[in-house]
Coordinates of C-alpha atoms in Angstrom, one line a residue:
X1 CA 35.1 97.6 -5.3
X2 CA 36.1 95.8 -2.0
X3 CA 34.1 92.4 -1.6
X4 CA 33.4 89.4 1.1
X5 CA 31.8 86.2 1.6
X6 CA 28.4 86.5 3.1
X7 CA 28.9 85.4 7.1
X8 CA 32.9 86.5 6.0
X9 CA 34.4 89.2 8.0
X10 CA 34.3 93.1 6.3
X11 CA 37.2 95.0 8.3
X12 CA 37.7 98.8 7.9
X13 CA 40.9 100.2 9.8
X14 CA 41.9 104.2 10.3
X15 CA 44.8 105.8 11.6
X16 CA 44.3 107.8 14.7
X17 CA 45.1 110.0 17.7
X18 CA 47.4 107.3 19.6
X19 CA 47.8 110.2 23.0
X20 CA 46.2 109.5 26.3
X21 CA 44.5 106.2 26.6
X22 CA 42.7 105.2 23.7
X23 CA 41.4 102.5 24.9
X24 CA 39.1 104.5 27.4
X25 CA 39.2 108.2 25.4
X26 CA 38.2 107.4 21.8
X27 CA 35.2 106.0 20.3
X28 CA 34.7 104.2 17.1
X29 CA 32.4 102.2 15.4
X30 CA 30.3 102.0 12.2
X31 CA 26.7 101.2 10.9
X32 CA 26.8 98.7 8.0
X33 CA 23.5 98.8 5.2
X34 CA 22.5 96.3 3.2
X35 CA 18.9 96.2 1.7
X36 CA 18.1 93.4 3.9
X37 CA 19.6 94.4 7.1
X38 CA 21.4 97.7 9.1
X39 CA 23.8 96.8 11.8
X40 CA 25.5 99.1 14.0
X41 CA 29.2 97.8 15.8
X42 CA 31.7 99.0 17.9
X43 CA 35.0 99.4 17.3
X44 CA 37.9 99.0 18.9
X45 CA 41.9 100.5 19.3
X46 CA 44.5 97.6 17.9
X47 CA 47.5 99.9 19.2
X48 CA 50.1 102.0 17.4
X49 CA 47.5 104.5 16.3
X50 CA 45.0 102.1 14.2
X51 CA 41.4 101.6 15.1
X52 CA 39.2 98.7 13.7
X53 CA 35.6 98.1 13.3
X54 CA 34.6 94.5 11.8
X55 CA 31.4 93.4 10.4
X56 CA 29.5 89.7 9.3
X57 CA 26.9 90.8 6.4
X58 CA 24.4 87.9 6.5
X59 CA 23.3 89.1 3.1
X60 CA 24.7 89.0 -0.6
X61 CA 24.9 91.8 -2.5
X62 CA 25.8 95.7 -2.4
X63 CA 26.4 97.7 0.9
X64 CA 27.8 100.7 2.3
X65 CA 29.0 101.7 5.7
X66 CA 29.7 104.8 7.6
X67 CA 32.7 105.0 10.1
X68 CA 32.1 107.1 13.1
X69 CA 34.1 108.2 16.4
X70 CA 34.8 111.4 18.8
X71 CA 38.1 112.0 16.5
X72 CA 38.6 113.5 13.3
X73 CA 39.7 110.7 11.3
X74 CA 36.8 108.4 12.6
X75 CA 34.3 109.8 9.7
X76 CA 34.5 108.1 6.8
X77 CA 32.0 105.6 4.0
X78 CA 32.7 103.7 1.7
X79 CA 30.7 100.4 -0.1
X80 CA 31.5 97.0 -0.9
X81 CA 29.7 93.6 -2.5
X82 CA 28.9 90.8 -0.3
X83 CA 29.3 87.6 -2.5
X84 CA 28.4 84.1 -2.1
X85 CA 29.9 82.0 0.9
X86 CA 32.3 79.8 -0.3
X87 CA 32.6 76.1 0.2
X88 CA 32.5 74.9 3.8
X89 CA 31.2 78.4 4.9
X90 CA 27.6 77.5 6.8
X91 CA 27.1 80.4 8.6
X92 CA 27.1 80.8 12.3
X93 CA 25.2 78.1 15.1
X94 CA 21.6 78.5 15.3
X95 CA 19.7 76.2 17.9
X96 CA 16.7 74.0 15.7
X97 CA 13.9 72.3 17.0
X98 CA 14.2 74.0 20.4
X99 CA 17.1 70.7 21.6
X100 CA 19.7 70.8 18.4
X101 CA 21.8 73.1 16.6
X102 CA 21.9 74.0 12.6
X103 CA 24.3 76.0 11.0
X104 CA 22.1 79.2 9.7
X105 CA 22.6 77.8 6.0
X106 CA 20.2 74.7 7.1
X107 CA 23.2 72.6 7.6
X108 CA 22.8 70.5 10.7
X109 CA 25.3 70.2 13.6
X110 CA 26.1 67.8 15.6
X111 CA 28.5 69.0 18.7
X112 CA 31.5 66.7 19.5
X113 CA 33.6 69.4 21.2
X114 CA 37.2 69.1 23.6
X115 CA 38.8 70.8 25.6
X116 CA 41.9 72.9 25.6
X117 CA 41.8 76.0 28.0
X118 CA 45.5 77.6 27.2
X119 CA 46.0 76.2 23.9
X120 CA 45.9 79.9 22.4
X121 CA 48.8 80.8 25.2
X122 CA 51.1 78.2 24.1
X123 CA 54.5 78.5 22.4
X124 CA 54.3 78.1 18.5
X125 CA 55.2 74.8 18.1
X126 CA 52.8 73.6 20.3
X127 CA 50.1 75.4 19.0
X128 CA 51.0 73.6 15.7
X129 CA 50.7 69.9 16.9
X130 CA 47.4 71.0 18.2
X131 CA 46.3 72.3 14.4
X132 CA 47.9 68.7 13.2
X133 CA 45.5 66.9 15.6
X134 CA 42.7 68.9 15.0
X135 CA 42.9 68.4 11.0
X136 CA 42.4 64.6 11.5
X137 CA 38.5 65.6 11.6
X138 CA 37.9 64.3 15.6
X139 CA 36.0 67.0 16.9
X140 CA 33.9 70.4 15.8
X141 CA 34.2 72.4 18.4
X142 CA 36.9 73.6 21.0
X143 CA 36.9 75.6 24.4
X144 CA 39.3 77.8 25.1
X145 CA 40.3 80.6 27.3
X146 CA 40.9 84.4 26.4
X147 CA 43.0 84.8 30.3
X148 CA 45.7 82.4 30.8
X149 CA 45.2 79.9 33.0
X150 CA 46.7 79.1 36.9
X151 CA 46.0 75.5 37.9
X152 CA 48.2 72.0 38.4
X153 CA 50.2 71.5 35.3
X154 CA 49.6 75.0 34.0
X155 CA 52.3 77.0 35.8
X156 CA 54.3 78.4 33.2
X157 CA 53.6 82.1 31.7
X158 CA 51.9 82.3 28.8
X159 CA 53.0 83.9 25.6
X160 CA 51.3 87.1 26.0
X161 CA 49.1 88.9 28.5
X162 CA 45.7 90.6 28.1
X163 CA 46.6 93.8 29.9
X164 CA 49.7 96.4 29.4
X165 CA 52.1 95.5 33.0
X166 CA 54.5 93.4 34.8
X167 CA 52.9 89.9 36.4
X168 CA 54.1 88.8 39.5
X169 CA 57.4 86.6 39.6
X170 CA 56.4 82.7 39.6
X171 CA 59.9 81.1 40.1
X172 CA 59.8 78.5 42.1
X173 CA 55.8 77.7 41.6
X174 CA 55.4 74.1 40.6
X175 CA 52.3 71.5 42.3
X176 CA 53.9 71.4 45.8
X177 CA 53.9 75.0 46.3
X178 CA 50.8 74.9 44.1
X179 CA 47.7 77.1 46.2
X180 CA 44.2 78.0 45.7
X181 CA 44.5 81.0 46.8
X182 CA 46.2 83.0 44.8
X183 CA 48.4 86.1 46.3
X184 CA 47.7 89.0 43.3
X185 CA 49.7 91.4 45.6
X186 CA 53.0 91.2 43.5
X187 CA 51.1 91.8 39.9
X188 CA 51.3 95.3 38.4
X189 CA 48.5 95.5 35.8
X190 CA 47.1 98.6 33.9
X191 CA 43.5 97.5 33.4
X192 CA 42.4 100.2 31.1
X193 CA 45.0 99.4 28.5
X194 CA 44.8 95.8 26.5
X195 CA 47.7 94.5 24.9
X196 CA 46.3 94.2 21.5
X197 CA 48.9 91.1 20.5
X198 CA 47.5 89.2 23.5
X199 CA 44.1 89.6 21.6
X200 CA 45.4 88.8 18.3
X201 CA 46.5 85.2 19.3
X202 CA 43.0 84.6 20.2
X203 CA 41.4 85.6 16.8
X204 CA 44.2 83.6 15.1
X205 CA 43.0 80.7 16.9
X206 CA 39.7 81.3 16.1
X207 CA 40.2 81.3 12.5
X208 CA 42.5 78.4 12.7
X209 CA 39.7 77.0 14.4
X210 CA 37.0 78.2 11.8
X211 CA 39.6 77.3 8.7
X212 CA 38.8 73.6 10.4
X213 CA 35.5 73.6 10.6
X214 CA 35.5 73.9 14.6
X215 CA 33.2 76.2 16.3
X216 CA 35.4 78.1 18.8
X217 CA 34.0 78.3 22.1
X218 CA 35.4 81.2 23.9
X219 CA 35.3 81.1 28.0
X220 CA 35.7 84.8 28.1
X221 CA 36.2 84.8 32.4
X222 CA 37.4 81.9 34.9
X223 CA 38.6 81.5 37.8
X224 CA 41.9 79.8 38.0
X225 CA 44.0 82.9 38.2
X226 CA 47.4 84.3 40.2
X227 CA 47.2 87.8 38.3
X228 CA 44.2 89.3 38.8
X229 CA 41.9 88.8 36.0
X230 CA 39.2 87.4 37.8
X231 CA 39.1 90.4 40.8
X232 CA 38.4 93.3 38.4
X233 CA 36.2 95.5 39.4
X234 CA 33.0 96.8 38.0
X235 CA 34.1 98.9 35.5
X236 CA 37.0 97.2 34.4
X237 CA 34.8 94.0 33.6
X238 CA 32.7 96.2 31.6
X239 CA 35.9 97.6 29.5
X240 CA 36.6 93.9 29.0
X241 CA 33.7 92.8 27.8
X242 CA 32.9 95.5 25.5
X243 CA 36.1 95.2 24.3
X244 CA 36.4 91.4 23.7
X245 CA 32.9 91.8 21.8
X246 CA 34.2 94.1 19.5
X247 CA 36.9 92.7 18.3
X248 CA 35.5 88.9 18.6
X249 CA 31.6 88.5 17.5
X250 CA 32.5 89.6 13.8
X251 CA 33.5 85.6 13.2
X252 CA 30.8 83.0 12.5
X253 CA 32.2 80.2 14.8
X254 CA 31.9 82.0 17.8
X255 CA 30.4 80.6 21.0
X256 CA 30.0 82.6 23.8
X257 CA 30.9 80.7 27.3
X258 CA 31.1 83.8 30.2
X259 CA 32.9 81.7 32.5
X260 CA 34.3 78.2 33.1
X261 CA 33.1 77.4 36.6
X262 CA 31.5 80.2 37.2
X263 CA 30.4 79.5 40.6
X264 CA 34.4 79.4 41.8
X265 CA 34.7 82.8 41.0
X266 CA 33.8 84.2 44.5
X267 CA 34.3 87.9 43.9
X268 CA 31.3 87.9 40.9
X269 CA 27.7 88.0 41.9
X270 CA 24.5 87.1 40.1
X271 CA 24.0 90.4 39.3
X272 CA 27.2 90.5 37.5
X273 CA 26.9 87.6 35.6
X274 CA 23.4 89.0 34.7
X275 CA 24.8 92.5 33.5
X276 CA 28.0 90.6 31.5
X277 CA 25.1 89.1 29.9
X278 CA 22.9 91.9 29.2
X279 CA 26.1 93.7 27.8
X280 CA 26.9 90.7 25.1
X281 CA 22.9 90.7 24.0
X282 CA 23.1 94.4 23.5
X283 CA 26.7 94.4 21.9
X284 CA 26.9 91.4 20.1
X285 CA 24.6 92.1 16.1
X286 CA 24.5 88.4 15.6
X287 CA 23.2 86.6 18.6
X288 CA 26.2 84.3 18.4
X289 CA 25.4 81.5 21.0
X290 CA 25.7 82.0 24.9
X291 CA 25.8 79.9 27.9
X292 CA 27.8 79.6 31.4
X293 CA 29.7 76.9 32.9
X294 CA 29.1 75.3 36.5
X295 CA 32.1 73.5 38.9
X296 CA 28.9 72.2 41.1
X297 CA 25.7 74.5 41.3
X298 CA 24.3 74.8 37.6
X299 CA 23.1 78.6 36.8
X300 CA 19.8 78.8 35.7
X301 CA 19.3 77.8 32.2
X302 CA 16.1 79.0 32.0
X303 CA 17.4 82.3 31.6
X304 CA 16.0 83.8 28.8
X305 CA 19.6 84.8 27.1
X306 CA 21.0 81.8 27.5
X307 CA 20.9 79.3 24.1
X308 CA 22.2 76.4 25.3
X309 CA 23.1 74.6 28.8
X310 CA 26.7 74.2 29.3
X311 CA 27.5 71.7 32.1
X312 CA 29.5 69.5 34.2
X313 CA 28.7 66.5 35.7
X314 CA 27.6 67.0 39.5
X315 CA 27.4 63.1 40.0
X316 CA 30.6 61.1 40.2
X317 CA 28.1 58.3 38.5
X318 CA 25.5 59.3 36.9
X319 CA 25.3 62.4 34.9
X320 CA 24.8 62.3 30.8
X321 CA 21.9 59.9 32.1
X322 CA 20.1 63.0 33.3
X323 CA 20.4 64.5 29.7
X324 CA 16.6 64.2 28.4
X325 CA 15.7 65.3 31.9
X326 CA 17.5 68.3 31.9
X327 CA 16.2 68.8 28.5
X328 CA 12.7 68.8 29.6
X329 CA 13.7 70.9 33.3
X330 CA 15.3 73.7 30.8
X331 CA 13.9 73.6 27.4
X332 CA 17.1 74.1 25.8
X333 CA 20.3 72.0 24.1
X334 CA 22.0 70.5 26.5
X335 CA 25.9 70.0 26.1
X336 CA 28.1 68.1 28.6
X337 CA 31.0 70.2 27.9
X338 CA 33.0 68.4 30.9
X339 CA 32.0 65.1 32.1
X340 CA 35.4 63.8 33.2
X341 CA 38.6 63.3 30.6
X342 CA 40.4 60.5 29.6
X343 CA 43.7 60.5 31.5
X344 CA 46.1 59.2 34.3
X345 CA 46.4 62.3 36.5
X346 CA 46.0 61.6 40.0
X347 CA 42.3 63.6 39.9
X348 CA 39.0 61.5 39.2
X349 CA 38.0 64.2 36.9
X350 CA 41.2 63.5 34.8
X351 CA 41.6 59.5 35.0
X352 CA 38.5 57.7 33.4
X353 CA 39.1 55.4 30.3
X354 CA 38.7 55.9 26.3
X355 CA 36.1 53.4 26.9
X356 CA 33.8 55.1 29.6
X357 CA 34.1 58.8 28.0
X358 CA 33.3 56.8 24.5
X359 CA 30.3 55.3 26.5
X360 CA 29.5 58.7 28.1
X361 CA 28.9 60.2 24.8
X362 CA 27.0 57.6 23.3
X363 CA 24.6 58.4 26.3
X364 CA 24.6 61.7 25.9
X365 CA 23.9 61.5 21.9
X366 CA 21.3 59.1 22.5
X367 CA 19.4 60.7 24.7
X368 CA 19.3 63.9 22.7
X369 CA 22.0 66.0 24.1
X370 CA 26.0 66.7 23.4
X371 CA 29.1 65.6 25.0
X372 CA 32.8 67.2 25.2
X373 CA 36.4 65.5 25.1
X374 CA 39.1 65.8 26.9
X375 CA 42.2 64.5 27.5
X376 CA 45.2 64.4 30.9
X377 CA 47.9 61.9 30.5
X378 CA 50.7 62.7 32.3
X379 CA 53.7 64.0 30.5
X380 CA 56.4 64.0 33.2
X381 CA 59.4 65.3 30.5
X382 CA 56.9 68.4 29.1
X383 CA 53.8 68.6 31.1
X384 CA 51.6 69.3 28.8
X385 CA 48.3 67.4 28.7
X386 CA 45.9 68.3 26.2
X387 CA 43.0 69.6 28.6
X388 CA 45.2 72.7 29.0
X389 CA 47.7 72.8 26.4
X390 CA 46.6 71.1 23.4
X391 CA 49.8 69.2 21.7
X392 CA 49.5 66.0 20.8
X393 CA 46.5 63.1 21.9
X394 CA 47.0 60.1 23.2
X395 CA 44.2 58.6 23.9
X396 CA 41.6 56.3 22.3
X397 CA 38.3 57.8 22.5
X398 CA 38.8 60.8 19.4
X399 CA 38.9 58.6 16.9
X400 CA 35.8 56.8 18.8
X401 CA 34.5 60.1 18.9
X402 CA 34.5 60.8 15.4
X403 CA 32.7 57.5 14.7
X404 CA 30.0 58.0 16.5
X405 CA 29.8 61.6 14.7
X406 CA 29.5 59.6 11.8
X407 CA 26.4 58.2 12.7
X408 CA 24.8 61.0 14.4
X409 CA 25.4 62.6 10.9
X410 CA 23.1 60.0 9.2
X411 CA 20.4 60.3 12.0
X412 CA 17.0 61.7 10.0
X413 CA 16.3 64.8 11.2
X414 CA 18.1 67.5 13.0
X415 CA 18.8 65.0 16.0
X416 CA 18.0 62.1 18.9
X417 CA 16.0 62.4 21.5
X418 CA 15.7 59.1 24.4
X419 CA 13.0 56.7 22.7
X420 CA 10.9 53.9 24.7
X421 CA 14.1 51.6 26.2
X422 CA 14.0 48.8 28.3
X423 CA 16.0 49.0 32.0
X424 CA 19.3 47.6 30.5
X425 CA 19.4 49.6 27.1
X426 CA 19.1 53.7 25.8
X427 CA 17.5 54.1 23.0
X428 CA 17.7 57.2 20.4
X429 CA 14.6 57.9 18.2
X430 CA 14.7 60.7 15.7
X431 CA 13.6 63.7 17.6
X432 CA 11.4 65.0 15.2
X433 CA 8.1 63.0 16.0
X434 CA 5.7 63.0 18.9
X435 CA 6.0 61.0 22.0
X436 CA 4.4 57.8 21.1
X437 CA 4.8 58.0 17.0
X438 CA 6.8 55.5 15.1
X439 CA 10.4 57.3 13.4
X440 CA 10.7 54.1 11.7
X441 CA 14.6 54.7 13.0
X442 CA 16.2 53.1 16.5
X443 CA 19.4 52.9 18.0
X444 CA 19.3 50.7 20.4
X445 CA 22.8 51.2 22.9
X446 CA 23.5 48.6 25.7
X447 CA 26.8 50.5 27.0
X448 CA 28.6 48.1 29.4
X449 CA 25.9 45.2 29.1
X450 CA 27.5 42.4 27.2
X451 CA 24.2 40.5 25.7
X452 CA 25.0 37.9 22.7
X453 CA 21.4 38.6 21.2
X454 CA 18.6 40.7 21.4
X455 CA 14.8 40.0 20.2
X456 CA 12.8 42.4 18.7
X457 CA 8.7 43.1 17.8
X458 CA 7.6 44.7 15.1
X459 CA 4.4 45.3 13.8
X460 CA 2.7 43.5 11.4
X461 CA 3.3 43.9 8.0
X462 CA 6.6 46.4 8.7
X463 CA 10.0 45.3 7.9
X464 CA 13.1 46.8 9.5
X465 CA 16.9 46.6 8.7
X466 CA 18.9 45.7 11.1
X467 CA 22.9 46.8 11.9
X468 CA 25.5 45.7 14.1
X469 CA 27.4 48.7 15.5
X470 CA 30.6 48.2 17.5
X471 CA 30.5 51.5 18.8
X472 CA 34.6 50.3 19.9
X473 CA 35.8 49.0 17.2
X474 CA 34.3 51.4 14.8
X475 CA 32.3 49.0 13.0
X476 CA 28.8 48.7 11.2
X477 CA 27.5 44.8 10.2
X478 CA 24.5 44.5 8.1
X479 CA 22.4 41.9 9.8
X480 CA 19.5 42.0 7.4
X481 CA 15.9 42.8 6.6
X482 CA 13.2 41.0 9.7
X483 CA 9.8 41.4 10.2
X484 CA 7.7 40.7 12.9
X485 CA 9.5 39.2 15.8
X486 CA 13.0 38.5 15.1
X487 CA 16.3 37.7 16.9
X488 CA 19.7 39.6 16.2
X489 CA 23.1 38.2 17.3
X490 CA 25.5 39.9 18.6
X491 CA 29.1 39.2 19.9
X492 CA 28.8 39.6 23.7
X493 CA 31.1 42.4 24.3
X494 CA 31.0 45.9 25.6
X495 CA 29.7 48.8 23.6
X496 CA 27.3 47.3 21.1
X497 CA 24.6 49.1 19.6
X498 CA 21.8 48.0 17.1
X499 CA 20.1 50.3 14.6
X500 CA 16.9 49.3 13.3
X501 CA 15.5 51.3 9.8
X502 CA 12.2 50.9 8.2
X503 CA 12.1 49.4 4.9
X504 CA 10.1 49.4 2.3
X505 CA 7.7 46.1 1.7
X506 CA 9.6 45.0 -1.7
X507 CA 12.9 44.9 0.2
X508 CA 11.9 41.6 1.2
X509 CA 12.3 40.3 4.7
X510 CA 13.5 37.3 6.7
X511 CA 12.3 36.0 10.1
X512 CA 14.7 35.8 12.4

């Protein structure tokens, strides 16, 4: 008896009729039963004659499944056991408490995501320095591109493409010649047939990705193209997108992203970003989360199919300081998936320090939404720059990054949300009480203010713990046990924070 992992990936492969097109001529699929659940997928052709159908049981115990196709060797059955997930296995992202996200075991999740667009299109051993950086535990979630990518610093071919053909020559392309405009006139594409291998690399990424414990957040379209991808037509969008589905939603760390800057892709109406949509919520069995990214106009979150809100800044100032009011305007998560990276490139999205995009997701965090890395320091003898490539960091702010995880990880609750603060400070408060109730948890953040104390009042008869977090240097001082008004010191520098916890009475208290 075949078995897998609940939220594990059940795979069932036949031979078949490899003539015509296959990709647009044959059918296949399955319907999966458990006694808790019956769910019906698509397959899809993976070249040389074999089709697939793949399948996430969200249940233990015995099932059976029923192939089905318009060729003979599509019918089959057959049964297997679904046994329990194993360690590190959580399920896939569910959002909580309408602003937060849980894994669907109950696990919470706390997004600290990067950035690396063509980091699935990269030769092997640069796809390997990016696994080595990712094992170091900085971040827990990763976007990334199923088309290669056309854009400053990303001029080379990729590894594979997605579509059977011949691309259009690019000698001599490089940052002077670099345009805009792309001229798709020399490209030779057959858009009805895939090139399965293309498709591979991206599900080995995402299971390098899941074996890491990193949601993979796939931007299935963009618009920074020379070949064509992003000019398809109607029905060749819809051929994409049913197949990327098929052969994608069966993993649990899957994120749905349709675009990357969505609203540079001039040849795409609403309406087609709406029907893209409507296609993933009827094709995709486990509601996998979805959102769209923005260059300048945001989309409308309040769309009923979108989870989360995906976004970029639109300020060159202010922007994660908008996060609780975007959480109100949308009711939704809010994640700053690109708010400037930490670089040296000659663009002000690509040149801000480890320090400000540290500070940028300390506001994000404490005002109850999440923030996204990235990283562009120039590499004249390679070019490649983590935003795009992957490789190797340089910077400061990941292992800043995974500090602060660290705390959001020992926040009660399921997450922050922006607590009573003074003009000169954010404060987090557990988002899990009402507006005007007591957590009896505070960080208090004061950014690039450089105070060398704060007072505090508490009520009568409480006593609160204080900590010194130097939110830089990765470091947390006990300051003690105060009641009533008290005074905390603090060293006067940049990026200081100061949690306050309840106590108990018998913890005993001094006055400040």
């Amino acid at each position: 008896m075949q078995t897998v992992e609940k939220w594990g990936v059940f795979e069932v492969s036949v031979h078949g009729p490899q003539d015509g097109n296959p990709f647009t001529e044959r059918q296949f699929g399955a319907v999966f039963r458990g006694k808790s659940e019956t769910v019906q997928v698509d397959g899809f052709y993976d070249g040389e004659g074999v089709y697939r159908v793949r399948f996430m049981p969200s249940f233990e115990g015995a099932y059976t499944y029923e192939t089905r196709g318009n060729f003979l060797e599509a019918a089959g059955s057959g049964e297997f056991t679904v046994t329990a997930p194993a360690a590190g296995n959580h399920g896939p992202m569910r959002v909580v408490n309408q602003y937060h996200f849980t894994y669907e075991d109950g696990t919470p999740y706390y997004s600290v995501g990067t950035t690396c667009y063509a980091w699935a299109h990269q030769p092997e051993a640069v796809r390997q320095d990016t696994l080595r950086e990712l094992g170091k535990g900085y971040f827990n979630k990763m976007r990334f591109c199923v088309f290669p990518k056309h854009y400053i610093h990303n001029f080379r071919d990729p590894e594979t493409f997605p579509y059977e053909g011949t691309p259009v020559d690019n000698s001599g392309l490089n940052e002077e010649t670099y345009s805009p405009a792309a001229d798709f006139s020399g490209n030779d594409w057959d858009f009805t047939r895939f090139n399965p291998e293309h498709f591979r690399r991206i599900e080995r990424a995402i299971r390098e990705l899941g074996d890491r414990g990193i949601e993979a957040d796939i931007i299935v379209m963009h618009p920074y193209d020379r070949w064509g991808f992003s000019q398809m037509t109607k029905a060749q969008d819809d051929l994409y997108w049913n197949y990327v589905i098929a052969r994608f939603a069966a993993y649990r760390n899957v994120w749905w992203s349709l675009a990357n800057e969505y609203d540079l892709m001039r040849a795409k109406t609403l309406e087609d970003w709406e029907r893209y949509a409507a296609i993933l919520c009827a094709k995709d069995p486990y509601n996998h989360l979805r959102s769209i990214h923005n260059c300048i106009a945001f989309y409308d979150y309040t769309r009923p199919w979108i989870t989360h809100c995906s976004m970029q800044r639109q300020d060159l100032y202010r922007h994660v300081e908008y996060t609780d009011e975007y959480r109100t305007r949308y009711g939704k998560p809010v994640v700053w998936d690109e708010i400037a990276y930490e670089g040296n490139i000659d663009m002000g999205w690509g040149n801000i320090s480890g320090q400000e995009l540290t500070r940028r997701f300390w506001e994000a965090s404490l005002r109850g939404g999440y923030a996204g890395h990235g990283e562009t320091f120039l590499d004249p003898e390679n070019d490649i720059l983590w935003w795009s490539h992957g490789g190797v960091l340089h910077g400061e702010s990941p292992a800043r990054i995974r500090f602060l995880h660290r705390i959001l990880e020992e926040t009660p609750g399921r997450g922050l949300k922006l607590g009573q603060s003074s003009f000169d400070e954010t404060v987090g408060v557990p988002d899990c009480v009402s507006f005007g109730q007591d957590a009896g948890y505070e960080i208090h953040y004061y950014g690039f203010g450089r105070p060398s104390f704060r007072d505090f009042l508490k009520p009568a008869g409480e006593q609160w713990r204080a900590e010194v977090i130097d939110t830089w240097n990765m470091t947390v001082e006990d300051a003690g046990v105060h009641a009533g008004r008290f005074r905390i010191a603090l060293p006067g520098r940049e990026y200081i924070a100061v949690r306050l916890t309840r106590v108990k009475e018998e913890s005993g208290a001094q006055n400040a």
